[in-house]
């Protein structure tokens, strides 16, 4: 199911439908579809918002992507290994 949101959202982005793309990724974030993919959802949300001319909201989503990435297991492993 998490992959479905990524495919659906990126398809909308490639079709240059930023409003629909933003709805898809917001839904994935709000429904907590896949916490480990949350940084990716925010990343694509930021791109969609910028395509739609919503620069301030895009910057906020970008910041949320960075914050969410700090909580991922991969990032935690990198910290423990001294590579992050």
Short mmCIF file of N, CA, C and O in Angstrom, two decimals:
data_model
loop_
_atom_site.label_atom_id
_atom_site.label_comp_id
_atom_site.label_asym_id
_atom_site.label_seq_id
_atom_site.Cartn_x
_atom_site.Cartn_y
_atom_site.Cartn_z
N UNK A 1 0.82 -1.21 0.00
CA UNK A 1 0.00 0.00 0.00
C UNK A 1 0.86 1.27 0.00
O UNK A 1 0.52 2.20 -0.71
N UNK A 2 1.97 1.33 0.77
CA UNK A 2 2.81 2.53 0.72
C UNK A 2 3.33 2.80 -0.68
O UNK A 2 3.38 3.94 -1.12
N UNK A 3 3.69 1.72 -1.39
CA UNK A 3 4.18 1.89 -2.75
C UNK A 3 3.13 2.45 -3.68
O UNK A 3 3.44 3.19 -4.61
N UNK A 4 1.87 2.12 -3.40
CA UNK A 4 0.78 2.63 -4.22
C UNK A 4 0.73 4.16 -4.17
O UNK A 4 0.56 4.82 -5.20
N UNK A 5 0.90 4.73 -2.98
CA UNK A 5 0.88 6.18 -2.85
C UNK A 5 2.06 6.82 -3.59
O UNK A 5 1.91 7.87 -4.22
N UNK A 6 3.22 6.18 -3.54
CA UNK A 6 4.37 6.73 -4.26
C UNK A 6 4.14 6.70 -5.77
O UNK A 6 4.40 7.68 -6.46
N UNK A 7 3.63 5.57 -6.26
CA UNK A 7 3.37 5.45 -7.71
C UNK A 7 2.27 6.42 -8.12
O UNK A 7 2.41 7.14 -9.13
N UNK A 8 1.20 6.46 -7.36
CA UNK A 8 0.07 7.34 -7.66
C UNK A 8 0.52 8.80 -7.66
O UNK A 8 0.27 9.56 -8.59
N UNK A 9 1.20 9.20 -6.59
CA UNK A 9 1.63 10.59 -6.47
C UNK A 9 2.64 11.01 -7.52
O UNK A 9 2.51 12.08 -8.12
N UNK A 10 3.64 10.17 -7.76
CA UNK A 10 4.63 10.54 -8.77
C UNK A 10 4.03 10.54 -10.17
O UNK A 10 4.44 11.34 -11.01
N UNK A 11 3.05 9.67 -10.41
CA UNK A 11 2.36 9.69 -11.71
C UNK A 11 1.64 11.03 -11.91
O UNK A 11 1.67 11.60 -13.00
N UNK A 12 1.00 11.50 -10.85
CA UNK A 12 0.31 12.80 -10.92
C UNK A 12 1.32 13.93 -11.14
O UNK A 12 1.08 14.86 -11.90
N UNK A 13 2.47 13.81 -10.49
CA UNK A 13 3.51 14.83 -10.64
C UNK A 13 4.03 14.86 -12.08
O UNK A 13 4.16 15.93 -12.67
N UNK A 14 4.29 13.68 -12.64
CA UNK A 14 4.77 13.60 -14.02
C UNK A 14 3.72 14.07 -15.02
O UNK A 14 4.06 14.56 -16.10
N UNK A 15 2.46 13.94 -14.64
CA UNK A 15 1.37 14.41 -15.50
C UNK A 15 1.13 15.91 -15.32
O UNK A 15 0.20 16.46 -15.91
N UNK A 16 1.99 16.53 -14.52
CA UNK A 16 1.92 17.97 -14.24
C UNK A 16 0.56 18.35 -13.66
O UNK A 16 -0.09 19.30 -14.12
N UNK A 17 0.15 17.58 -12.66
CA UNK A 17 -1.09 17.83 -11.93
C UNK A 17 -0.73 18.09 -10.47
O UNK A 17 -0.95 17.24 -9.60
N UNK A 18 -0.12 19.25 -10.18
CA UNK A 18 0.41 19.49 -8.84
C UNK A 18 -0.63 19.49 -7.72
O UNK A 18 -0.35 19.02 -6.62
N UNK A 19 -1.81 20.00 -7.98
CA UNK A 19 -2.83 20.02 -6.92
C UNK A 19 -3.23 18.59 -6.53
O UNK A 19 -3.35 18.27 -5.35
N UNK A 20 -3.41 17.73 -7.53
CA UNK A 20 -3.77 16.34 -7.26
C UNK A 20 -2.61 15.62 -6.58
O UNK A 20 -2.82 14.80 -5.68
N UNK A 21 -1.39 15.91 -7.03
CA UNK A 21 -0.21 15.31 -6.41
C UNK A 21 -0.15 15.67 -4.93
O UNK A 21 0.09 14.80 -4.08
N UNK A 22 -0.35 16.94 -4.63
CA UNK A 22 -0.30 17.39 -3.24
C UNK A 22 -1.35 16.68 -2.40
O UNK A 22 -1.07 16.26 -1.26
N UNK A 23 -2.53 16.48 -2.95
CA UNK A 23 -3.59 15.77 -2.21
C UNK A 23 -3.17 14.34 -1.89
O UNK A 23 -3.39 13.85 -0.78
N UNK A 24 -2.56 13.67 -2.85
CA UNK A 24 -2.13 12.28 -2.65
C UNK A 24 -1.11 12.20 -1.52
O UNK A 24 -1.24 11.38 -0.59
N UNK A 25 -0.08 13.04 -1.58
CA UNK A 25 0.97 12.95 -0.58
C UNK A 25 0.52 13.47 0.79
O UNK A 25 0.94 12.93 1.82
N UNK A 26 -0.35 14.46 0.81
CA UNK A 26 -0.91 14.90 2.10
C UNK A 26 -1.71 13.77 2.74
O UNK A 26 -1.64 13.56 3.95
N UNK A 27 -2.49 13.07 1.93
CA UNK A 27 -3.27 11.95 2.45
C UNK A 27 -2.35 10.87 3.03
O UNK A 27 -2.59 10.35 4.11
N UNK A 28 -1.27 10.55 2.31
CA UNK A 28 -0.33 9.53 2.79
C UNK A 28 0.29 9.95 4.12
O UNK A 28 0.44 9.13 5.03
N UNK A 29 0.61 11.23 4.25
CA UNK A 29 1.20 11.74 5.49
C UNK A 29 0.18 11.73 6.62
O UNK A 29 0.46 11.24 7.72
N UNK A 30 -1.00 12.27 6.36
CA UNK A 30 -2.03 12.38 7.40
C UNK A 30 -2.51 11.01 7.87
O UNK A 30 -2.77 10.83 9.06
N UNK A 31 -2.60 10.05 6.96
CA UNK A 31 -3.08 8.72 7.33
C UNK A 31 -1.96 7.84 7.87
O UNK A 31 -2.19 6.69 8.22
N UNK A 32 -0.74 8.39 7.90
CA UNK A 32 0.43 7.66 8.38
C UNK A 32 0.55 6.30 7.69
O UNK A 32 0.75 5.26 8.32
N UNK A 33 0.44 6.34 6.38
CA UNK A 33 0.47 5.15 5.55
C UNK A 33 1.77 4.37 5.73
O UNK A 33 1.78 3.16 5.87
N UNK A 34 2.88 5.09 5.75
CA UNK A 34 4.19 4.44 5.87
C UNK A 34 5.16 5.43 6.51
O UNK A 34 5.79 6.22 5.80
N UNK A 35 5.31 5.38 7.83
CA UNK A 35 6.20 6.34 8.50
C UNK A 35 7.62 6.36 7.94
O UNK A 35 8.23 7.42 7.87
N UNK A 36 8.13 5.20 7.49
CA UNK A 36 9.49 5.19 6.95
C UNK A 36 9.59 5.91 5.61
O UNK A 36 10.66 6.34 5.20
N UNK A 37 8.45 6.08 4.93
CA UNK A 37 8.44 6.82 3.66
C UNK A 37 8.00 8.27 3.82
O UNK A 37 7.93 9.00 2.84
N UNK A 38 7.74 8.68 5.05
CA UNK A 38 7.25 10.04 5.28
C UNK A 38 8.19 11.11 4.71
O UNK A 38 7.71 12.06 4.08
N UNK A 39 9.51 10.99 4.87
CA UNK A 39 10.38 12.01 4.26
C UNK A 39 10.19 12.10 2.75
O UNK A 39 10.19 13.19 2.18
N UNK A 40 10.01 10.95 2.10
CA UNK A 40 9.80 10.93 0.65
C UNK A 40 8.48 11.58 0.29
O UNK A 40 8.41 12.35 -0.68
N UNK A 41 7.43 11.30 1.06
CA UNK A 41 6.14 11.93 0.80
C UNK A 41 6.25 13.45 0.91
O UNK A 41 5.73 14.18 0.07
N UNK A 42 6.92 13.92 1.95
CA UNK A 42 7.10 15.37 2.11
C UNK A 42 7.93 15.95 0.97
O UNK A 42 7.67 17.07 0.50
N UNK A 43 8.94 15.22 0.53
CA UNK A 43 9.80 15.69 -0.57
C UNK A 43 8.96 15.92 -1.84
O UNK A 43 9.05 16.98 -2.47
N UNK A 44 8.16 14.93 -2.20
CA UNK A 44 7.32 15.08 -3.39
C UNK A 44 6.22 16.12 -3.18
O UNK A 44 5.85 16.82 -4.12
N UNK A 45 5.71 16.21 -1.97
CA UNK A 45 4.72 17.24 -1.67
C UNK A 45 5.33 18.62 -1.90
O UNK A 45 4.70 19.49 -2.51
N UNK A 46 6.57 18.81 -1.45
CA UNK A 46 7.24 20.09 -1.65
C UNK A 46 7.36 20.42 -3.14
O UNK A 46 7.10 21.55 -3.56
N UNK A 47 7.73 19.44 -3.93
CA UNK A 47 7.84 19.66 -5.38
C UNK A 47 6.51 20.03 -6.01
O UNK A 47 6.43 20.94 -6.84
N UNK A 48 5.46 19.34 -5.60
CA UNK A 48 4.13 19.62 -6.14
C UNK A 48 3.67 21.03 -5.76
O UNK A 48 3.12 21.76 -6.59
N UNK A 49 3.91 21.39 -4.51
CA UNK A 49 3.51 22.73 -4.06
C UNK A 49 4.26 23.82 -4.82
O UNK A 49 3.68 24.84 -5.20
N UNK A 50 5.54 23.60 -5.05
CA UNK A 50 6.32 24.59 -5.80
C UNK A 50 5.83 24.68 -7.25
O UNK A 50 5.70 25.77 -7.80
N UNK A 51 5.51 23.54 -7.85
CA UNK A 51 4.96 23.56 -9.22
C UNK A 51 3.66 24.34 -9.28
O UNK A 51 3.33 24.93 -10.31
N UNK A 52 2.93 24.33 -8.17
CA UNK A 52 1.64 25.03 -8.09
C UNK A 52 1.81 26.49 -7.67
O UNK A 52 0.83 27.19 -7.46
N UNK A 53 3.05 26.95 -7.54
CA UNK A 53 3.31 28.34 -7.18
C UNK A 53 3.18 28.64 -5.70
O UNK A 53 3.11 29.80 -5.31
N UNK A 54 3.18 27.61 -4.86
CA UNK A 54 3.03 27.79 -3.42
C UNK A 54 4.41 27.63 -2.74
O UNK A 54 4.65 26.68 -2.00
N UNK A 55 5.28 28.58 -3.02
CA UNK A 55 6.66 28.48 -2.57
C UNK A 55 6.79 28.38 -1.06
O UNK A 55 7.56 27.55 -0.56
N UNK A 56 6.07 29.20 -0.31
CA UNK A 56 6.19 29.15 1.15
C UNK A 56 5.77 27.79 1.70
O UNK A 56 6.45 27.21 2.55
N UNK A 57 4.67 27.26 1.19
CA UNK A 57 4.21 25.93 1.63
C UNK A 57 5.21 24.86 1.19
O UNK A 57 5.45 23.89 1.93
N UNK A 58 5.82 25.02 0.02
CA UNK A 58 6.82 24.07 -0.46
C UNK A 58 8.03 24.06 0.46
O UNK A 58 8.57 22.99 0.78
N UNK A 59 8.46 25.24 0.88
CA UNK A 59 9.60 25.31 1.81
C UNK A 59 9.28 24.65 3.14
O UNK A 59 10.12 23.95 3.72
N UNK A 60 8.05 24.83 3.61
CA UNK A 60 7.63 24.18 4.86
C UNK A 60 7.65 22.66 4.70
O UNK A 60 8.10 21.94 5.60
N UNK A 61 7.17 22.18 3.58
CA UNK A 61 7.17 20.73 3.33
C UNK A 61 8.59 20.20 3.22
O UNK A 61 8.89 19.11 3.71
N UNK A 62 9.47 20.98 2.62
CA UNK A 62 10.88 20.59 2.54
C UNK A 62 11.51 20.48 3.91
O UNK A 62 12.26 19.54 4.20
N UNK A 63 11.21 21.44 4.77
CA UNK A 63 11.71 21.38 6.15
C UNK A 63 11.14 20.17 6.89
O UNK A 63 11.84 19.51 7.64
N UNK A 64 9.87 19.88 6.64
CA UNK A 64 9.25 18.71 7.27
C UNK A 64 9.92 17.42 6.78
O UNK A 64 10.08 16.47 7.56
N UNK A 65 10.31 17.39 5.52
CA UNK A 65 11.02 16.22 4.97
C UNK A 65 12.34 16.02 5.70
O UNK A 65 12.69 14.89 6.08
N UNK A 66 13.06 17.10 5.91
CA UNK A 66 14.33 17.00 6.63
C UNK A 66 14.12 16.51 8.07
O UNK A 66 14.83 15.64 8.55
N UNK A 67 13.13 17.09 8.73
CA UNK A 67 12.84 16.70 10.10
C UNK A 67 12.41 15.24 10.18
O UNK A 67 12.86 14.49 11.05
N UNK A 68 11.56 14.81 9.25
CA UNK A 68 11.09 13.43 9.24
C UNK A 68 12.23 12.46 8.95
O UNK A 68 12.25 11.35 9.47
N UNK A 69 13.18 12.87 8.12
CA UNK A 69 14.29 11.98 7.77
C UNK A 69 15.21 11.73 8.96
O UNK A 69 15.90 10.71 9.00
N UNK A 70 15.19 12.61 9.92
CA UNK A 70 16.02 12.42 11.11
C UNK A 70 15.53 11.27 11.97
O UNK A 70 16.26 10.73 12.79
N UNK A 71 14.27 10.87 11.78
CA UNK A 71 13.67 9.82 12.59
C UNK A 71 13.67 8.46 11.91
O UNK A 71 13.18 7.49 12.49
N UNK A 72 14.22 8.35 10.72
CA UNK A 72 14.16 7.08 10.01
C UNK A 72 15.22 6.11 10.54
O UNK A 72 16.29 6.52 10.97
N UNK A 73 14.93 4.82 10.49
CA UNK A 73 15.91 3.83 10.95
C UNK A 73 17.24 3.93 10.21
O UNK A 73 18.29 3.78 10.81
N UNK A 74 17.19 4.20 8.92
CA UNK A 74 18.43 4.33 8.15
C UNK A 74 19.29 5.46 8.68
O UNK A 74 20.50 5.34 8.81
N UNK A 75 18.66 6.57 9.00
CA UNK A 75 19.40 7.71 9.54
C UNK A 75 19.97 7.38 10.91
O UNK A 75 21.09 7.73 11.23
N UNK A 76 19.19 6.68 11.73
CA UNK A 76 19.65 6.28 13.05
C UNK A 76 20.85 5.35 12.95
O UNK A 76 21.80 5.45 13.70
N UNK A 77 20.80 4.42 11.99
CA UNK A 77 21.91 3.50 11.80
C UNK A 77 23.17 4.29 11.40
O UNK A 77 24.25 4.03 11.89
N UNK A 78 22.99 5.26 10.50
CA UNK A 78 24.12 6.08 10.09
C UNK A 78 24.76 6.83 11.25
O UNK A 78 25.98 6.93 11.35
N UNK A 79 23.94 7.31 12.15
CA UNK A 79 24.46 8.00 13.34
C UNK A 79 25.25 7.02 14.20
O UNK A 79 26.34 7.32 14.68
N UNK A 80 24.70 5.83 14.41
CA UNK A 80 25.36 4.83 15.24
C UNK A 80 26.69 4.39 14.62
O UNK A 80 27.66 4.13 15.32
N UNK A 81 26.71 4.33 13.29
CA UNK A 81 27.92 3.90 12.58
C UNK A 81 28.89 5.06 12.37
O UNK A 81 30.00 4.85 11.88
N UNK A 82 28.46 6.27 12.71
CA UNK A 82 29.33 7.43 12.54
C UNK A 82 29.38 7.99 11.14
O UNK A 82 30.29 8.72 10.79
N UNK A 83 28.36 7.66 10.31
CA UNK A 83 28.37 8.14 8.92
C UNK A 83 27.31 9.21 8.65
O UNK A 83 27.24 9.71 7.55
N UNK A 84 26.49 9.53 9.64
CA UNK A 84 25.44 10.55 9.39
C UNK A 84 25.72 11.79 10.19
O UNK A 84 26.40 11.82 11.15
#
